[in-house]
Coordinates of C-alpha atoms in Angstrom, one line a residue:
G1 CA -19.0 -21.1 -39.2
T2 CA -16.4 -18.4 -39.2
D3 CA -16.6 -17.4 -35.5
L4 CA -13.6 -17.9 -33.3
H5 CA -15.4 -18.8 -30.0
Q6 CA -12.8 -17.3 -27.8
A7 CA -13.1 -15.0 -24.7
F8 CA -10.4 -13.1 -22.8
S9 CA -10.1 -10.8 -19.8
F10 CA -7.9 -7.8 -20.2
N11 CA -5.8 -6.7 -17.2
P12 CA -4.8 -3.0 -17.7
A13 CA -2.4 -3.1 -14.7
N14 CA 0.0 -5.3 -16.7
D15 CA -1.4 -5.0 -20.3
S16 CA -2.2 -8.7 -20.5
L17 CA -5.0 -11.0 -21.7
T18 CA -6.1 -14.1 -19.8
R19 CA -8.1 -16.7 -21.7
L20 CA -11.6 -17.4 -20.3
A21 CA -14.2 -20.1 -20.9
A22 CA -15.0 -20.3 -24.6
P23 CA -18.5 -19.2 -25.6
E24 CA -20.8 -21.8 -27.2
I25 CA -22.4 -19.3 -29.5
G26 CA -20.6 -17.0 -32.0
R27 CA -21.5 -13.3 -31.8
D28 CA -21.3 -11.0 -34.7
Y29 CA -22.9 -7.8 -35.9
H30 CA -25.9 -6.7 -33.8
S31 CA -24.7 -8.6 -30.8
E32 CA -24.5 -7.3 -27.2
A33 CA -22.8 -8.2 -24.0
L34 CA -24.2 -6.6 -20.8
L35 CA -23.1 -6.7 -17.2
L36 CA -25.9 -8.0 -14.9
P37 CA -26.5 -6.7 -11.4
D38 CA -25.3 -10.1 -10.0
G39 CA -21.9 -9.7 -11.7
R40 CA -22.5 -12.2 -14.5
I41 CA -22.5 -11.2 -18.1
I42 CA -25.2 -11.9 -20.7
T43 CA -24.5 -12.1 -24.4
I44 CA -27.3 -11.9 -26.9
G45 CA -27.9 -11.5 -30.7
G46 CA -25.5 -11.8 -33.6
N47 CA -26.1 -11.4 -37.3
P48 CA -23.2 -13.1 -39.3
L49 CA -23.2 -12.6 -43.0
F50 CA -22.2 -16.2 -43.7
G51 CA -22.6 -19.5 -42.0
N52 CA -19.6 -21.4 -43.2
K53 CA -15.8 -20.9 -43.5
Q54 CA -16.1 -20.5 -47.3
D55 CA -18.5 -17.5 -46.8
T56 CA -21.0 -19.0 -49.3
E57 CA -24.0 -20.0 -47.2
P58 CA -26.2 -17.3 -45.6
Q59 CA -26.7 -17.4 -41.8
T60 CA -29.7 -16.4 -39.7
F61 CA -29.9 -13.9 -36.8
Q62 CA -28.8 -15.6 -33.5
Q63 CA -31.7 -15.8 -31.1
R64 CA -30.1 -17.8 -28.3
L65 CA -28.4 -16.1 -25.3
E66 CA -25.6 -17.1 -23.0
V67 CA -25.0 -16.1 -19.4
Y68 CA -21.4 -16.2 -18.3
S69 CA -20.2 -16.4 -14.7
P70 CA -16.7 -14.8 -14.6
P71 CA -13.9 -16.3 -12.4
Y72 CA -14.1 -13.4 -10.0
L73 CA -17.5 -14.7 -8.7
Y74 CA -15.7 -17.8 -7.3
R75 CA -13.1 -16.2 -5.1
G76 CA -14.9 -16.3 -1.8
R77 CA -17.8 -14.5 -0.1
R78 CA -19.3 -11.4 -1.6
P79 CA -19.3 -8.1 0.3
R80 CA -22.8 -6.8 1.0
L81 CA -24.5 -3.5 1.2
T82 CA -27.5 -4.1 3.4
G83 CA -29.1 -0.6 3.5
G84 CA -28.8 2.9 2.2
P85 CA -30.5 5.4 0.0
S86 CA -31.9 4.6 -3.4
Q87 CA -31.7 8.3 -4.4
V88 CA -28.3 10.0 -4.3
S89 CA -27.0 13.4 -5.4
R90 CA -23.8 14.4 -7.1
G91 CA -21.2 15.9 -4.7
T92 CA -22.7 14.1 -1.6
S93 CA -21.4 11.2 0.5
P94 CA -24.4 8.9 1.2
V95 CA -23.9 6.1 3.8
F96 CA -24.6 2.5 3.1
T97 CA -24.8 -0.1 5.9
T98 CA -22.7 -3.3 5.6
P99 CA -22.0 -6.2 8.1
D100 CA -18.2 -5.9 7.3
P101 CA -17.0 -2.5 6.3
A102 CA -13.3 -3.5 6.6
A103 CA -13.8 -6.1 3.9
I104 CA -14.9 -3.5 1.3
K105 CA -11.9 -2.3 -0.7
T106 CA -13.5 -0.4 -3.6
A107 CA -16.8 1.0 -4.7
R108 CA -18.1 1.9 -8.2
L109 CA -21.1 3.2 -10.0
I110 CA -21.6 1.4 -13.3
Y111 CA -24.1 2.7 -15.8
P112 CA -26.3 0.0 -17.1
G113 CA -25.8 -1.1 -20.7
V114 CA -27.7 0.7 -23.4
S115 CA -26.0 -0.5 -26.6
T116 CA -26.7 -0.6 -30.3
H117 CA -24.6 -2.1 -33.1
V118 CA -22.2 -3.4 -30.4
T119 CA -21.5 0.2 -29.3
D120 CA -22.5 1.7 -25.9
V121 CA -21.6 5.4 -25.9
T122 CA -23.0 5.9 -22.4
Q123 CA -21.2 3.0 -20.6
R124 CA -19.3 4.3 -17.6
S125 CA -17.6 2.9 -14.6
V126 CA -17.0 5.6 -12.0
A127 CA -14.7 4.9 -9.0
L128 CA -16.1 6.3 -5.7
T129 CA -14.1 7.6 -2.7
L130 CA -14.7 5.2 0.2
N131 CA -14.9 6.2 3.9
R132 CA -15.3 3.3 6.3
R133 CA -17.5 3.7 9.4
K134 CA -18.8 1.5 12.1
G135 CA -21.2 -0.9 10.3
A136 CA -21.2 1.2 7.2
V137 CA -19.3 2.9 4.3
G138 CA -19.7 6.4 3.1
L139 CA -19.3 6.8 -0.7
T140 CA -18.6 10.1 -2.3
I141 CA -20.5 10.7 -5.6
P142 CA -18.5 13.0 -7.9
R143 CA -19.9 16.5 -8.6
Q144 CA -19.4 16.5 -12.4
S145 CA -22.7 15.9 -14.3
G146 CA -20.6 15.0 -17.4
L147 CA -19.0 12.2 -15.4
V148 CA -22.1 11.0 -13.6
P149 CA -25.2 11.9 -15.6
A150 CA -28.6 11.7 -13.9
G151 CA -30.3 8.3 -14.0
W152 CA -30.3 4.8 -12.6
W153 CA -26.9 3.3 -11.8
M154 CA -25.6 0.0 -10.4
L155 CA -23.6 0.4 -7.2
F156 CA -21.0 -2.3 -6.7
V157 CA -18.5 -2.8 -3.8
T158 CA -15.7 -5.3 -4.1
N159 CA -13.4 -7.0 -1.6
A160 CA -9.6 -7.4 -1.7
K161 CA -10.0 -10.5 -4.0
G162 CA -12.0 -8.5 -6.5
V163 CA -15.3 -10.2 -5.6
P164 CA -18.2 -7.9 -6.3
S165 CA -21.4 -7.4 -4.3
I166 CA -24.7 -7.8 -5.9
A167 CA -25.5 -4.3 -7.2
R168 CA -27.8 -1.9 -5.5
W169 CA -29.7 0.3 -7.8
V170 CA -29.3 4.0 -7.0
H171 CA -30.8 6.9 -8.8
V172 CA -28.4 9.9 -9.3
G173 CA -30.3 13.1 -9.5

């Protein structure tokens, strides 16, 4: 009853917010939003104290979920990584095959969400150095273990329009 049902995208390049499709379900305490490997976002949970605008009626824990498809998924074809290692090491430059290396503009490792109480202290998005090759891209994994802890990561590449690939799971060891 007291939720705003608004969503925005923040653009750090020009410090602006863009309104997105409104969520159907209000999310409060004990709610989560997680990036999925296909680029969509899932929102789950929510435990509001009250269920009306007067804050007099109790509310129950939200058990429905929503899957949101951001606008960047509708800007054309996705870049693809078609092969490469599933185990990578810090300080190396593993090679991943792709049908169109020229179309790939950026690469990132994104640590999967592990949040509690709406806080994820391990969330990371690490930009990778990109080296285009014939039929492939080399991606340099940073050396610093504090920046890239060991574990499973989602590897995304994006094109010039900001369209992401479907993530490849890679284990950093």
